[in-house]
Short mmCIF file of C-alpha atoms in Angstrom, two decimals:
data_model
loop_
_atom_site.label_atom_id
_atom_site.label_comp_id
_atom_site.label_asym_id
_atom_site.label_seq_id
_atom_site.Cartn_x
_atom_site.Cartn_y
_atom_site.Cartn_z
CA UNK J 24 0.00 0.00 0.00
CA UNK J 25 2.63 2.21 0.90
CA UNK J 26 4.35 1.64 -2.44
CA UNK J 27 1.03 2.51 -4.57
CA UNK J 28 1.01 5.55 -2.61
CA UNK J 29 5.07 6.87 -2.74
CA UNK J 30 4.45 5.98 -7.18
CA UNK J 31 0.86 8.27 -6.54
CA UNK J 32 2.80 11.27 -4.97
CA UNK J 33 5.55 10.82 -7.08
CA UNK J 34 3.40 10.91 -9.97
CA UNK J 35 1.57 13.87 -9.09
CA UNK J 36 4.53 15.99 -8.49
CA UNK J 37 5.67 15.05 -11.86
CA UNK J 38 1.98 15.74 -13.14
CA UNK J 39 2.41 19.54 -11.29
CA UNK J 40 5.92 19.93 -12.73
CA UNK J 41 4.64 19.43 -16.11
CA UNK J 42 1.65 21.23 -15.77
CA UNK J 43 3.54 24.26 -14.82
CA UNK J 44 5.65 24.21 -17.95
CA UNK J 45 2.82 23.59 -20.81
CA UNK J 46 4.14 25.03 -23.72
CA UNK J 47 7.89 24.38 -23.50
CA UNK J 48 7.27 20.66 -22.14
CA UNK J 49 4.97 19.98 -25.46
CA UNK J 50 7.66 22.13 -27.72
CA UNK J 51 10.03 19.42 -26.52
CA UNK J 52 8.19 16.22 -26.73
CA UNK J 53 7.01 16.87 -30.46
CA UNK J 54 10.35 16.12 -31.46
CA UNK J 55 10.01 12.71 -29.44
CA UNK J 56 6.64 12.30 -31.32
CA UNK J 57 8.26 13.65 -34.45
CA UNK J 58 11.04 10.89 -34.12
CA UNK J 59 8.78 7.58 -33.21
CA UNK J 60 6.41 9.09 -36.34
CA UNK J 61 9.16 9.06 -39.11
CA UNK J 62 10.78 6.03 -37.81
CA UNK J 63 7.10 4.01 -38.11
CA UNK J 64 6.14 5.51 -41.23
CA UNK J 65 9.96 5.10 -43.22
CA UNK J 66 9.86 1.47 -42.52
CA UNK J 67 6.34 1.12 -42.70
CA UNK J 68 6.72 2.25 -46.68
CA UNK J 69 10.12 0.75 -46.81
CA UNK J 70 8.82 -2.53 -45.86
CA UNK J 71 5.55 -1.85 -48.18
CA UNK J 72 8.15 -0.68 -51.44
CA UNK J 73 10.05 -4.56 -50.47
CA UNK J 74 7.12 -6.70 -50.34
CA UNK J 75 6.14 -4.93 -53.64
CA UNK J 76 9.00 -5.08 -55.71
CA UNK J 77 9.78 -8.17 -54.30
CA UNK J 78 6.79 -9.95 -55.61
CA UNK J 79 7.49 -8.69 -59.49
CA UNK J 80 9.53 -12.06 -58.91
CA UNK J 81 6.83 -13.90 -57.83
CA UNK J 82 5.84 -14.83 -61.35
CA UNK J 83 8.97 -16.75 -61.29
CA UNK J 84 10.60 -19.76 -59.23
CA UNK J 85 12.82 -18.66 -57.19
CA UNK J 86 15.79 -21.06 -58.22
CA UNK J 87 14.88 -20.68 -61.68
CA UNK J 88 17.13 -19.30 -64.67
CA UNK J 89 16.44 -18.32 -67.82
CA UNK J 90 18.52 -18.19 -71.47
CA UNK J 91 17.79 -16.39 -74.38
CA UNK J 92 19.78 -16.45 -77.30
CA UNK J 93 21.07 -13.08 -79.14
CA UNK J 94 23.37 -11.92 -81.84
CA UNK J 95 27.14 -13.24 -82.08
CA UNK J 96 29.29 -10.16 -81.74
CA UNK J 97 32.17 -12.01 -83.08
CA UNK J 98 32.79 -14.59 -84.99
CA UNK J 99 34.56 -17.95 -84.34
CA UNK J 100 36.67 -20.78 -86.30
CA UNK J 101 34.57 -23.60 -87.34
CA UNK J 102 31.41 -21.93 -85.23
CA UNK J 103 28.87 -18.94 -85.59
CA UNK J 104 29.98 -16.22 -87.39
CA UNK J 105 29.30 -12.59 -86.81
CA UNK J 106 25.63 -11.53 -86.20
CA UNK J 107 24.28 -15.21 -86.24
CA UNK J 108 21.25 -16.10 -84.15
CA UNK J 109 22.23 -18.37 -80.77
CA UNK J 110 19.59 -21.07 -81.35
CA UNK J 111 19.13 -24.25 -78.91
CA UNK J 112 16.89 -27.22 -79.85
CA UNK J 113 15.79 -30.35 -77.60
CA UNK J 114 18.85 -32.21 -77.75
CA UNK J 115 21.02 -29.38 -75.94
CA UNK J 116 18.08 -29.48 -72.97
CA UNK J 117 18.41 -32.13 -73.02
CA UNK J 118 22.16 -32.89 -72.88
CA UNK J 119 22.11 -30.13 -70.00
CA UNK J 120 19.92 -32.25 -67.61
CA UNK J 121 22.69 -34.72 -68.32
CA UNK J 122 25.46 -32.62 -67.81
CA UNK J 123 24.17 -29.89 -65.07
CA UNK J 124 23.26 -32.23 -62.37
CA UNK J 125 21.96 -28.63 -60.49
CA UNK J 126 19.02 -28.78 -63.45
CA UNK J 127 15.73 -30.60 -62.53
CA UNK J 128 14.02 -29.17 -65.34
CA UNK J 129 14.03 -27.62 -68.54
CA UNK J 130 11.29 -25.35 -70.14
CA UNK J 131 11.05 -24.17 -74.03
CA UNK J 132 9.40 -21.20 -75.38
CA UNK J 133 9.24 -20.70 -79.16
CA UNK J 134 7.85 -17.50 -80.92
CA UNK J 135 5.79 -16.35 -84.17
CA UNK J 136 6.86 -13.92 -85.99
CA UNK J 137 3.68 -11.34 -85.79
CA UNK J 138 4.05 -9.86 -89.27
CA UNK J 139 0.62 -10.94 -89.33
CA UNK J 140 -2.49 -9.84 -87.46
CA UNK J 141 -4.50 -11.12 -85.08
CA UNK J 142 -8.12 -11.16 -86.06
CA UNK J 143 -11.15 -11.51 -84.05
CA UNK J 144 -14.42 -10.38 -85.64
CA UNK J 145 -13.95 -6.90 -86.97
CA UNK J 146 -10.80 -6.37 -84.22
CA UNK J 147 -7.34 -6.94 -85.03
CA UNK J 148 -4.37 -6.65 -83.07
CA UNK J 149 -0.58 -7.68 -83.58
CA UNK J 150 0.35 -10.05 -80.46
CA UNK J 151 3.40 -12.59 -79.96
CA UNK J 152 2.37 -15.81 -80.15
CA UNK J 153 4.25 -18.27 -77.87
CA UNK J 154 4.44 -21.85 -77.83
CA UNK J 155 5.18 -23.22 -74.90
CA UNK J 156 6.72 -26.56 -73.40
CA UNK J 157 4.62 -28.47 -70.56
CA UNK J 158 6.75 -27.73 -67.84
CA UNK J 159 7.00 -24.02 -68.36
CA UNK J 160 4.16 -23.35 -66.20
CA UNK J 161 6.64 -24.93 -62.90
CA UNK J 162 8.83 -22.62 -63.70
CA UNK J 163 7.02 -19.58 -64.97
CA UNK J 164 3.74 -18.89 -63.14
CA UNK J 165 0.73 -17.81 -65.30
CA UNK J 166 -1.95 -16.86 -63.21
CA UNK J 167 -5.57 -16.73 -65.25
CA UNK J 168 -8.26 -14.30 -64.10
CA UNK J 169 -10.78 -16.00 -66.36
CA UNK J 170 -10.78 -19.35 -67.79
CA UNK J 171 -8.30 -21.80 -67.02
CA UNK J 172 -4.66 -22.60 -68.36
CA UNK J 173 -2.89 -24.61 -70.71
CA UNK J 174 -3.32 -28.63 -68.96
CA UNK J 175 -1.89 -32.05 -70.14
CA UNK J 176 -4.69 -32.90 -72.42
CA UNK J 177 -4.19 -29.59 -74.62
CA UNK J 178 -0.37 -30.97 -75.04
CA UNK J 179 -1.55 -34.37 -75.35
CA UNK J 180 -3.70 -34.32 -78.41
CA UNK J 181 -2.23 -30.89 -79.47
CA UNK J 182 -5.24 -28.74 -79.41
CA UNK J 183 -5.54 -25.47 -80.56
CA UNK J 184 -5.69 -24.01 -76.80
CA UNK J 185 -4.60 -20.28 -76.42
CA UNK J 186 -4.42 -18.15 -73.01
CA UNK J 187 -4.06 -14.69 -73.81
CA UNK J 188 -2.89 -11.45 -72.12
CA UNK J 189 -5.41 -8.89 -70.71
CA UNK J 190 -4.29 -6.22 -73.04
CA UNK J 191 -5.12 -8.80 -75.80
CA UNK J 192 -8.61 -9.79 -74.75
CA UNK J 193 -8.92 -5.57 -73.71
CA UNK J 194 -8.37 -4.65 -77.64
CA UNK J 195 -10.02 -7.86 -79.28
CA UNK J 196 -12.87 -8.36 -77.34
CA UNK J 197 -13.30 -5.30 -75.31
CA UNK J 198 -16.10 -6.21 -72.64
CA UNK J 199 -16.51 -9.51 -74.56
CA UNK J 200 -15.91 -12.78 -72.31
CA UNK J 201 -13.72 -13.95 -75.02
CA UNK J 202 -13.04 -17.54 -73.02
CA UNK J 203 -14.50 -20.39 -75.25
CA UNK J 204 -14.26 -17.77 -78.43
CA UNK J 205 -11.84 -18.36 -81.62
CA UNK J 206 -9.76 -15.87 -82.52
CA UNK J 207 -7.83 -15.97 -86.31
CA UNK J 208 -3.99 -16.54 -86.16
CA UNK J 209 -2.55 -16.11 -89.95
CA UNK J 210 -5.97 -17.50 -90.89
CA UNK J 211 -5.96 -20.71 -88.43
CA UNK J 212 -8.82 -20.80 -85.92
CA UNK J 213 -7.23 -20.98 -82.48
CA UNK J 214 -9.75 -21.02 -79.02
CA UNK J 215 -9.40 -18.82 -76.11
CA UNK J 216 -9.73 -21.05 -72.63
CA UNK J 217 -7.99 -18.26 -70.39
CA UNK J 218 -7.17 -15.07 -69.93
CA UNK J 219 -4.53 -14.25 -67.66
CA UNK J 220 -4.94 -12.27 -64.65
CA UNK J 221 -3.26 -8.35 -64.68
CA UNK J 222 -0.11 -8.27 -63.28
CA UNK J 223 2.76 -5.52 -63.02
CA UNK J 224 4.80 -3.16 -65.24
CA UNK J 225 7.29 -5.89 -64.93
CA UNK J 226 5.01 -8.51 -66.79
CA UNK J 227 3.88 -5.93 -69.50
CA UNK J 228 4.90 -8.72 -71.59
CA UNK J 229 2.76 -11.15 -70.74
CA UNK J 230 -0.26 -9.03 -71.02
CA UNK J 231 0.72 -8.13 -74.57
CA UNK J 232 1.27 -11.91 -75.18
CA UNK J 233 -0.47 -15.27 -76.80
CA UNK J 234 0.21 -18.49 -74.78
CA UNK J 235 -0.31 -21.69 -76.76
CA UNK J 236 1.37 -25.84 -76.65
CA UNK J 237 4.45 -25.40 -78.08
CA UNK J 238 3.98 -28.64 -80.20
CA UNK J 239 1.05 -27.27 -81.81
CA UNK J 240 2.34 -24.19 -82.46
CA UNK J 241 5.42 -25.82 -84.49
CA UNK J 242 2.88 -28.26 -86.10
CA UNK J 243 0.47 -25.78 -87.17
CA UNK J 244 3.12 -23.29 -88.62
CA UNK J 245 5.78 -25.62 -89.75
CA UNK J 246 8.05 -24.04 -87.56
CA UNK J 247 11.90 -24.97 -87.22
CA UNK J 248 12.57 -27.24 -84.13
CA UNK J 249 14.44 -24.41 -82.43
CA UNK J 250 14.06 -21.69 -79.87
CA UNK J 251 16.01 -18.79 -79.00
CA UNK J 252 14.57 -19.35 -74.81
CA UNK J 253 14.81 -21.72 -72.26
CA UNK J 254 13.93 -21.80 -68.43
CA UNK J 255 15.41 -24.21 -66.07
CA UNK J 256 14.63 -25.03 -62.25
CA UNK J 257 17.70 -25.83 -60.57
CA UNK J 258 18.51 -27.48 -57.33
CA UNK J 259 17.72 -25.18 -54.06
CA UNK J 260 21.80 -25.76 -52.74
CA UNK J 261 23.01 -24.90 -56.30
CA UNK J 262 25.70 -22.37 -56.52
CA UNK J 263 24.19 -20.02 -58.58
CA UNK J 264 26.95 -17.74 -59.14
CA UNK J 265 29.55 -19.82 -60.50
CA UNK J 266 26.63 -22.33 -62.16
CA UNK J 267 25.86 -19.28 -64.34
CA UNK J 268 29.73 -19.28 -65.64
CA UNK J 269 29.66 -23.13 -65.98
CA UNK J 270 26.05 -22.85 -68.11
CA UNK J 271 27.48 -20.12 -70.22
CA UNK J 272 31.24 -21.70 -71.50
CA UNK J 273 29.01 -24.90 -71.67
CA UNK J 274 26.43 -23.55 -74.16
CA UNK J 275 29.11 -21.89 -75.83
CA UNK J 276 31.11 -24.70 -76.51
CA UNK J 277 28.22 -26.92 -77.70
CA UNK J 278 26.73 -24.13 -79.99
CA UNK J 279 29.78 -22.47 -81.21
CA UNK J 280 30.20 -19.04 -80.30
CA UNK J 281 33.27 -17.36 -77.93
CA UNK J 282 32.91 -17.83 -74.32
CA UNK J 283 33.92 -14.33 -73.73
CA UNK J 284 31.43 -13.31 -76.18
CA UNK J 285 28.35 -11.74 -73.41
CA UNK J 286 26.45 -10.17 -75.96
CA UNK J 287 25.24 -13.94 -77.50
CA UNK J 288 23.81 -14.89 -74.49
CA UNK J 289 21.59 -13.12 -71.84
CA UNK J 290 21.03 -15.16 -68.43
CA UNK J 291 18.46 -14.01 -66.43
CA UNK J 292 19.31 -15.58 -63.10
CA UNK J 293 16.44 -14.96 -61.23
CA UNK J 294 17.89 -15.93 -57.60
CA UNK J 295 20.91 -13.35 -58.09
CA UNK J 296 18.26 -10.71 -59.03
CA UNK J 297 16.23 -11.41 -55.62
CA UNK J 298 19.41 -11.77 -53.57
CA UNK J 299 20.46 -8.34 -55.02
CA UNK J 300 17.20 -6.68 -54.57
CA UNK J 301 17.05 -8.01 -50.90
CA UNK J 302 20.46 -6.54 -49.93
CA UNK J 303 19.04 -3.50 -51.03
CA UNK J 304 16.78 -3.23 -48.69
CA UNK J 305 18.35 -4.39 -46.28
CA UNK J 306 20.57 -1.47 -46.76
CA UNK J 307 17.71 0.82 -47.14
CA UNK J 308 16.14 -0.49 -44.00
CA UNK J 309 19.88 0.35 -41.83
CA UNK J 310 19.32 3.78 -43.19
CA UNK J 311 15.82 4.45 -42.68
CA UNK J 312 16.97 3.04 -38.89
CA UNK J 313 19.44 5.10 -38.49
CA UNK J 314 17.52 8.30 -39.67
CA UNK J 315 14.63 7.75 -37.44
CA UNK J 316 17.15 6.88 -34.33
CA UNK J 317 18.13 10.73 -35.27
CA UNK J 318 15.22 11.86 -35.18
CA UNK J 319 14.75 10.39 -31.89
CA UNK J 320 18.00 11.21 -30.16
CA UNK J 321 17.51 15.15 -30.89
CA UNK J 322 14.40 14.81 -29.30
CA UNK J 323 16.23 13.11 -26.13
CA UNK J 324 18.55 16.13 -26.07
CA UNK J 325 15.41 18.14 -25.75
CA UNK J 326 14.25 16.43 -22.97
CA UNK J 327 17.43 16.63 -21.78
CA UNK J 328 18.03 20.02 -21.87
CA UNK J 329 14.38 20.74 -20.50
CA UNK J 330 15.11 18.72 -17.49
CA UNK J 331 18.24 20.86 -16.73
CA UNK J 332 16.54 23.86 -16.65
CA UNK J 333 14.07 22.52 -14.13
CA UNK J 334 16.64 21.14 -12.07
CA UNK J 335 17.84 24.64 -12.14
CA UNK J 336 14.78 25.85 -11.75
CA UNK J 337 14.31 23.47 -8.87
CA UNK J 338 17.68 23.76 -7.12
CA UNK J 339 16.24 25.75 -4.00
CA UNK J 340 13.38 23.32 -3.66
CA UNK J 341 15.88 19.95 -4.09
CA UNK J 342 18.28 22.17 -1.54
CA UNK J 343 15.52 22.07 1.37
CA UNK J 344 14.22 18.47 0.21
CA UNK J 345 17.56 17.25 0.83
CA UNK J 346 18.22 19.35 4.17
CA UNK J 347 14.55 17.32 5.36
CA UNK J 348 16.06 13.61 4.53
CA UNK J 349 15.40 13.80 0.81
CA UNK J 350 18.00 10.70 -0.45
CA UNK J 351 19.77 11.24 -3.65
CA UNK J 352 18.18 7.78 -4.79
CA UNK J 353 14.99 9.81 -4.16
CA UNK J 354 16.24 12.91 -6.12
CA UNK J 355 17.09 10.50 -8.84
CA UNK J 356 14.03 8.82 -8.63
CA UNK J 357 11.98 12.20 -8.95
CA UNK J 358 13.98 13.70 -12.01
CA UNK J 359 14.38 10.54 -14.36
CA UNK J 360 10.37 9.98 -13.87
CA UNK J 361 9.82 13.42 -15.38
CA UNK J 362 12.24 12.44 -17.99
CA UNK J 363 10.44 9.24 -18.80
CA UNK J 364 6.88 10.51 -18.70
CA UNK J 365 7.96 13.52 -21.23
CA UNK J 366 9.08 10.52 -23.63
CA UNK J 367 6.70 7.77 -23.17
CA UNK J 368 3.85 10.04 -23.13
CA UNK J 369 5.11 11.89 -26.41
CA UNK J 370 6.40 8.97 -28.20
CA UNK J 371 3.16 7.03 -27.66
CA UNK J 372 1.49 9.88 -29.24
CA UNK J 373 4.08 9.60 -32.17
CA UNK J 374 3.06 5.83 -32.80
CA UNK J 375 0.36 5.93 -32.73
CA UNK J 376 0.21 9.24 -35.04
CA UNK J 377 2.46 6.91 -37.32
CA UNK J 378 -0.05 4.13 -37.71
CA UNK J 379 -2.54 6.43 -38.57
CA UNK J 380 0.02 8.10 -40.82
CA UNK J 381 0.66 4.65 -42.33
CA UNK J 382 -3.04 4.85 -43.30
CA UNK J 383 -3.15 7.76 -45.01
CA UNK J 384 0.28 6.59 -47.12
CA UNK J 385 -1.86 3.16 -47.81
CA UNK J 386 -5.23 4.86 -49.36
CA UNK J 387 -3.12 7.54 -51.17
CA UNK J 388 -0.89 4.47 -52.61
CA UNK J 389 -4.26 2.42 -53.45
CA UNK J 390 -5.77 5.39 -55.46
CA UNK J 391 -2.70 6.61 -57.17
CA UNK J 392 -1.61 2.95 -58.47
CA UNK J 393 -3.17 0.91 -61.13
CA UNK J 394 -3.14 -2.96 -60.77
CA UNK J 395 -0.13 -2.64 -63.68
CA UNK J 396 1.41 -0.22 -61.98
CA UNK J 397 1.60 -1.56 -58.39
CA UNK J 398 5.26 -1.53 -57.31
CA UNK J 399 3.99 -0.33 -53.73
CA UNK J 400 2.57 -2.09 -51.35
CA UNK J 401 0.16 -1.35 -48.21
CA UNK J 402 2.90 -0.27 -45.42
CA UNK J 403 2.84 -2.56 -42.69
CA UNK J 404 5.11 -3.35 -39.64
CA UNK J 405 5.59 -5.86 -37.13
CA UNK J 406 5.27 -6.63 -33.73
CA UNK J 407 9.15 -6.78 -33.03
CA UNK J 408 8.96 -3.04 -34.60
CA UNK J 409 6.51 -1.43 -32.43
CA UNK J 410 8.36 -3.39 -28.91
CA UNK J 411 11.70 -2.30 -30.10
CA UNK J 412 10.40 1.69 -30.24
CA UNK J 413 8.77 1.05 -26.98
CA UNK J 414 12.48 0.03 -25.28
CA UNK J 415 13.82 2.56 -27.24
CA UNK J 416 11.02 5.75 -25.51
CA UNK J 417 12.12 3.57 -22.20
CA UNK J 418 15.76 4.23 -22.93
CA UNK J 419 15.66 7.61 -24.29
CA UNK J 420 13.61 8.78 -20.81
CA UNK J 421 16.08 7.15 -18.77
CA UNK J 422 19.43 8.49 -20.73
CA UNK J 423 17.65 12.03 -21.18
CA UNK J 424 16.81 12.36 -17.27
CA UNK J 425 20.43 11.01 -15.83
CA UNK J 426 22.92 13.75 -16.37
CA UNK J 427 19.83 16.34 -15.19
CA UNK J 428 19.05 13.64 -12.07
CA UNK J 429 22.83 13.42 -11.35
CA UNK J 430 23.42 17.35 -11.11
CA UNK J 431 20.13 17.53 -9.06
CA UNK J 432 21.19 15.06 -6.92
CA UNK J 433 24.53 16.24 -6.51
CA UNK J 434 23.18 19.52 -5.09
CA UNK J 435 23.64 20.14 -1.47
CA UNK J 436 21.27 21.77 1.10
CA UNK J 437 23.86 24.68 2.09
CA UNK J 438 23.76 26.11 -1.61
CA UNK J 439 20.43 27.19 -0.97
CA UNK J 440 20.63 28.56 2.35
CA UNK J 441 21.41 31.59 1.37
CA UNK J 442 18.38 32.43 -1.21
CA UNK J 443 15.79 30.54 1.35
CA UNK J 444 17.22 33.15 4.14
#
């Protein structure tokens, strides 16, 4: 009892301290609220901007790479000579899986040429047509919004199955449901069974795009049994950055073009890419950190200073205190629980100003953004995030109130003597 009622006084004498000192105690916490506000809302959006760009990749396995083949730059003895197209057929997939034990599987993509239109009713449109291999789905993901995608019985008995890009069925068919529809490719009737769902400025592409079996595509059309890109899954404990080296003097030995020669190949090696784009933010995240911890630690020197000039203030009052019985632990006691209840008091207020801040960043991000453009995400942060700025208001109100509680406590009863007289 006698405890709840020594925290009660002491409480109220910080209460009438405060009180007493309105305007310059709330000039000083703001920049404690100012602090815990940025720091919330910076990694709130920082961890938002992640998640976002972060899931461009999602559209890809993780442990995937792919291969497309470009111009030789320079020509060779007994291989490709200058400005030939890198082409690989099934064979060379299929002497990789033998040779790359990191490969579990191999994917194909083939193109038409679209020097021709695409016709459906009175709307035409020029689309690339893509033919693609059965497993390219495991490592590419194609997610439909209408319809359904390619399966094993459109490979199976070849069938004239297309899934098409929303930008396609958007100029073809407008507000048409275009799933179970034909559409003309170079005069052959193909049917639409999907349409894939919108996606990001970093799958453009697909949206602009015409998915079909790859092994009706090169029936249909005749086409040479070659492709200039190929997708492989490899093994999760691969070594992807010397693998990528390995792949490259591999393929260039086998097709016949320099191994120093980077222009004939372009390896997208997806894992690198979200390794990369994860150190990044780790990086940003250590800034954005270190910025709000400023923000905080000038308003700690506020509180600082404010406390000094109450001790100050005070000294006459702490003088007779301490003639009475007054213990320095007391005096201590007294001066850091000021500090702390400037902090905690003002850097609640800046949380919870940042979660509603983190609201406001979230509806203005949803209205701005289209579904293609959507690189940010809603701002969100965790648990660990909102303890950790709680410890760090603890610690702040502690440091900010010692030096003051150390010089009050320091002060002796006979330095006042004189003034009280």
């Amino acid at each position: 009892m006698n405890f709840i009622v020594n925290i009660g006084e002491l409480f109220h004498e910080v209460y009438a301290s405060v009180r007493q000192h309105k305007v310059r105690s709330i000039l000083t916490g703001f920049s404690i609220t100012w602090g815990i506000f940025i720091l919330i809302v910076l990694l709130g959006a920082g961890n938002g901007f992640r998640t976002g760009m972060l899931n461009m990749f999602s559209g890809y396995a993780s442990n995937s790479i792919w291969v497309t083949g470009n111009r030789v730059t320079r020509a060779t003895n007994g291989g490709l000579q200058t400005g030939a197209q890198v082409r690989f057929d099934h064979d060379l997939t299929e002497k990789l899986k033998r040779r790359f034990a990191e490969v579990q599987q191999v994917a194909t993509e083939v193109s038409l040429l679209n020097n021709n239109p695409i016709v459906y009713r009175d709307n035409t449109g020029w689309f690339e047509v893509k033919g693609i291999s059965e497993d390219y789905l495991n490592i590419k993901s194609l997610e439909v919004g209408e319809g359904r995608l390619l399966n094993a019985m459109d490979y199976r008995e070849e069938r004239r199955s297309l899934v098409i890009g929303e930008r396609v069925r958007d100029i073809l068919f407008g507000r048409e449901n275009p799933v179970g529809k034909y559409i003309a490719i170079e005069g052959v009737m193909f049917r639409v069974v999907g349409v894939l769902k919108g996606g990001t400025i970093f799958s453009m592409m697909e949206q602009n795009s015409i998915y079909t079996p790859s092994i009706t595509l090169l029936n249909i059309f005749n086409l040479e049994r070659e492709y200039t890109t190929f997708g492989a899954i490899l093994h999760e404990n691969t070594a992807i950055e010397t693998f990528e080296g390995r792949l490259r003097d591999y393929l260039a030995k086998e097709i016949g073009f320099a191994e120093d020669d980077r222009g004939a190949l372009f390896i997208n090696n997806i894992q690198l890419q979200v390794k990369a784009f994860g150190m990044l933010f780790d990086g940003i995240d250590k800034f954005l950190w270190i910025l709000g911890l400023c923000f905080i630690l000038s308003g700690m020197i506020g509180v600082m200073n404010i406390m000094l000039v109450v001790v100050k203030e005070r000294t006459e009052e702490i003088g007779i205190r301490k003639a009475v019985g007054a213990t320095p632990a007391s005096i201590y006691k007294l001066i850091i629980t000021e500090a702390l209840v400037l902090t905690i008091t003002f850097g609640l207020a800046g949380m919870a100003l940042g979660f509603v801040g983190m609201g406001i960043y979230n509806y203005v991000v949803s209205a701005l953004q289209t579904i293609q453009e959507q690189i940010f995400e809603k701002a969100s942060t965790n648990f660990s995030i909102v303890i950790i700025s709680l410890l760090l208001l603890v610690a702040a109100g502690v440091i900010a109130g010692l030096f003051p509680a150390r010089k009050a406590a320091n002060i002796m009863p006979v330095e006042t003597l004189g003034k009280v007289v």
